[in-house]
Short mmCIF file of C-alpha atoms in Angstrom, two decimals:
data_model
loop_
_atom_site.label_atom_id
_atom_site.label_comp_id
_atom_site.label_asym_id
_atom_site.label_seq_id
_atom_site.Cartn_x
_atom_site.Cartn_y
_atom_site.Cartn_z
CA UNK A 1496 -6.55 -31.33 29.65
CA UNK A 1497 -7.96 -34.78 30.22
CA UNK A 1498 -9.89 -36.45 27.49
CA UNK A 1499 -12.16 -39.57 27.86
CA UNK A 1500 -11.70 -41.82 24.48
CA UNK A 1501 -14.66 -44.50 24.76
CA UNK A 1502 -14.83 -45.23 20.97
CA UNK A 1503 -12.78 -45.02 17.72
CA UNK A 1504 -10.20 -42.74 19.49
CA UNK A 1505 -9.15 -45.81 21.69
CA UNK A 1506 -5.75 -47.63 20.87
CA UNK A 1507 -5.87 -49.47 17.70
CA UNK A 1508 -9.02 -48.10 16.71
CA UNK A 1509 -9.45 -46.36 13.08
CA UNK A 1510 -9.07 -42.53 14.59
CA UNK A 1511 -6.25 -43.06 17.48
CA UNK A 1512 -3.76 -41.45 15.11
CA UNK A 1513 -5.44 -37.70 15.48
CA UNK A 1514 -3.82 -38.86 19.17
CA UNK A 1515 -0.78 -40.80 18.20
CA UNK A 1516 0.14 -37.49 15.98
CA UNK A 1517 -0.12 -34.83 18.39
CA UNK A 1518 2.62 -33.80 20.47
CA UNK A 1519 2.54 -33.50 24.54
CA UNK A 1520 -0.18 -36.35 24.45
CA UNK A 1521 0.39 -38.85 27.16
CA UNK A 1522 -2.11 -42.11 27.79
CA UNK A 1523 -2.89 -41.83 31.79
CA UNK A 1524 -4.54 -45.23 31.60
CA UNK A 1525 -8.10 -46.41 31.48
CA UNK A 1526 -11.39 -45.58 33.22
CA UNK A 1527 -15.25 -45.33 33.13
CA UNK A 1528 -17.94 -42.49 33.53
CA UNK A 1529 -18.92 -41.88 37.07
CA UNK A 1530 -22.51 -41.58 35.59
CA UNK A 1531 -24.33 -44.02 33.73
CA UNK A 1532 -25.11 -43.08 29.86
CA UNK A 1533 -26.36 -45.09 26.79
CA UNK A 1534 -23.64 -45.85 24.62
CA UNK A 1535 -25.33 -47.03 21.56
CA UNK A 1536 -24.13 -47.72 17.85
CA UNK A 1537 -25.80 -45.83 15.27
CA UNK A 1538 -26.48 -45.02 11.77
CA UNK A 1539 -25.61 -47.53 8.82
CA UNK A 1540 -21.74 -46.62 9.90
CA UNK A 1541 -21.94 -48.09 12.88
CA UNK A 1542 -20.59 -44.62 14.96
CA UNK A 1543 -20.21 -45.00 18.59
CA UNK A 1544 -22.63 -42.55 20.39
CA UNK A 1545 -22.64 -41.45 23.80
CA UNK A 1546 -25.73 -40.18 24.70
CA UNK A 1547 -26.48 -37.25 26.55
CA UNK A 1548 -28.93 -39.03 29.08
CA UNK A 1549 -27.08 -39.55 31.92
CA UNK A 1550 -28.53 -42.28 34.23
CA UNK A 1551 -29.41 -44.66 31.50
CA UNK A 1552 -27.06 -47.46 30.47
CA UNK A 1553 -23.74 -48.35 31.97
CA UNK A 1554 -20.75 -46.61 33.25
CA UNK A 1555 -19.03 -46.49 30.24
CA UNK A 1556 -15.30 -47.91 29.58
CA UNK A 1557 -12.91 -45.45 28.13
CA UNK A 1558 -9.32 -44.69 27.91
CA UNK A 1559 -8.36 -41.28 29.86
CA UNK A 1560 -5.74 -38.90 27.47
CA UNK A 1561 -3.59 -36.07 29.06
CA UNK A 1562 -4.01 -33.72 25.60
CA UNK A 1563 -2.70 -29.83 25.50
CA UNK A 1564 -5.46 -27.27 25.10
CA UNK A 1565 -4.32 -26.31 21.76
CA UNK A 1566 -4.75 -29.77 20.20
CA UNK A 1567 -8.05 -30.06 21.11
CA UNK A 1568 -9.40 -28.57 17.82
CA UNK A 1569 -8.06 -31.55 16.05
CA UNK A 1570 -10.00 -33.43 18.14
CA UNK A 1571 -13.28 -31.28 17.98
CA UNK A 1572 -12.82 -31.31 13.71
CA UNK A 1573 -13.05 -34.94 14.18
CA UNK A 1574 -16.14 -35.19 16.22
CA UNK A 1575 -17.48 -32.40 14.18
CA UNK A 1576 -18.24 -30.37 17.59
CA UNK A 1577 -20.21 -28.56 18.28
CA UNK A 1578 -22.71 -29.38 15.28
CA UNK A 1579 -22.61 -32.89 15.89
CA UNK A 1580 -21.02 -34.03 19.30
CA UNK A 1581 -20.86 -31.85 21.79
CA UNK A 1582 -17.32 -31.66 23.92
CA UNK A 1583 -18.71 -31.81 27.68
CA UNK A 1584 -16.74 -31.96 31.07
CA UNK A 1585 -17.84 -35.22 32.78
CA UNK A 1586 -16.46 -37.09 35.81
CA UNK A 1587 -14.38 -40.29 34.95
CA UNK A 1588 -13.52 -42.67 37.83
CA UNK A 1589 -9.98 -42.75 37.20
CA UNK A 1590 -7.67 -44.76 40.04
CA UNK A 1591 -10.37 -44.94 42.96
CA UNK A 1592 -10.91 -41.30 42.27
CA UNK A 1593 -12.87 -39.35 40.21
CA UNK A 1594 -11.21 -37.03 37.60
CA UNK A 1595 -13.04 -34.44 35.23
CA UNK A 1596 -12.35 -35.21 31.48
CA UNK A 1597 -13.80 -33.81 27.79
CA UNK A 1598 -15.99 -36.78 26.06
CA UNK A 1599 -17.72 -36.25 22.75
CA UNK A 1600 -21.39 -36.48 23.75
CA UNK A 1601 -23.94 -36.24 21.23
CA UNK A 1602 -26.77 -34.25 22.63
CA UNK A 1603 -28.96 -34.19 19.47
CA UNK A 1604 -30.63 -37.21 19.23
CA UNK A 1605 -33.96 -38.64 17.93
CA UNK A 1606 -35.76 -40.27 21.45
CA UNK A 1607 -35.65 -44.11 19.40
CA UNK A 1608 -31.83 -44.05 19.70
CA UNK A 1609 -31.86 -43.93 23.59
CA UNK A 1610 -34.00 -48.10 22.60
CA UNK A 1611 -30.81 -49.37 20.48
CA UNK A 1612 -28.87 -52.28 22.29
CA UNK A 1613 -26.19 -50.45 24.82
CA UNK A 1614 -22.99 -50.78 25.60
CA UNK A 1615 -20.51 -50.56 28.48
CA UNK A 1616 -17.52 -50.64 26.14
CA UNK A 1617 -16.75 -50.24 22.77
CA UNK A 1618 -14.74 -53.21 21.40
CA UNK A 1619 -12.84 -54.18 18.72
CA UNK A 1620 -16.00 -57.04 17.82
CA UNK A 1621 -18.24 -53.32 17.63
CA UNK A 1622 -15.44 -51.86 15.48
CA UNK A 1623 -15.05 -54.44 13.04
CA UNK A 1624 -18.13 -52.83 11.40
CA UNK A 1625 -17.45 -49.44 11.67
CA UNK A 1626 -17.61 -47.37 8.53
CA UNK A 1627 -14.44 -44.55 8.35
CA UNK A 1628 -14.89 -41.21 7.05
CA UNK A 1629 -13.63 -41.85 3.70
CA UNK A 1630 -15.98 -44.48 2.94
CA UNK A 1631 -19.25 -42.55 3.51
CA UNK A 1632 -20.78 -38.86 3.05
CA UNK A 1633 -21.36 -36.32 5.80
CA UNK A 1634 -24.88 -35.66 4.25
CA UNK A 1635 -25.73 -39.43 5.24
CA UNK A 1636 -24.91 -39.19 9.04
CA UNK A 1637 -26.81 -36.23 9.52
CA UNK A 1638 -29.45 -37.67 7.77
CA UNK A 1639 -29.72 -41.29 9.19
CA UNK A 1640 -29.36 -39.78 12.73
CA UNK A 1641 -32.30 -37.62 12.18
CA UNK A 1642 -30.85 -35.12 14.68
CA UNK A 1643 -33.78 -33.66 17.08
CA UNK A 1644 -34.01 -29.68 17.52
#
């Protein structure tokens, strides 16, 4: 199964070892989302969204991962899905072509979000403020995001 990394899941970003770890998990190379969506940072943690609002924003940058189906609950603990993100098959322009891949989408969101500054990649520059698990509570995120019904 394909999965589209577009934030801390990347290569030398603070989650790519849930990837490095798993076994059968090849990097296919790198590509963006057919479809245009906000990618937005958000909370006081700085977590790379990608909203579910497709049309608004940029075709997002990403790196495309070749992942067996039975790793991907490592993945979905991560991304806390499907409380928080939401795994979702979307189309990746991969090579000239378009390929399906699973992205973490957060579908929840309070309608200000969709006016934060967006992004068409998530860099290093975005992740040198990024807040790890470790350093903040669960409670916090759920609270800051204000997740809509």
């Amino acid at each position: 199964m394909k999965v589209f990394a577009y934030g801390t899941l990347k290569t030398g970003y603070y989650n790519h070892y849930l990837l490095e770890d798993l076994d059968d998990v090849s990097f296919l190379g790198t590509g963006s989302t057919a479809d245009r969506y906000p990618l937005v940072l958000g909370t006081k943690y700085q977590l790379p969204y990608l909203l579910d609002f497709k049309g608004k924003g940029y075709h997002v940058e990403g790196e495309i991962w070749e992942v067996p189906e039975e790793a991907l609950p490592k993945l979905d603990k991560l991304e806390e899905h499907p409380t928080y993100y939401t795994r979702k098959q979307i189309p990746i322009v991969f090579k000239g072509s378009i390929v399906t891949c699973h992205a973490y989408i957060l579908e929840k969101y309070q309608p200000e979000m969709i006016n934060l500054p967006m992004l068409s990649s998530y860099t290093m520059e975005h992740h040198k403020n990024y807040v790890g698990p470790p350093a903040r509570s669960k409670p916090q995120i759920k609270y800051d995001v204000k997740m809509k019904e």
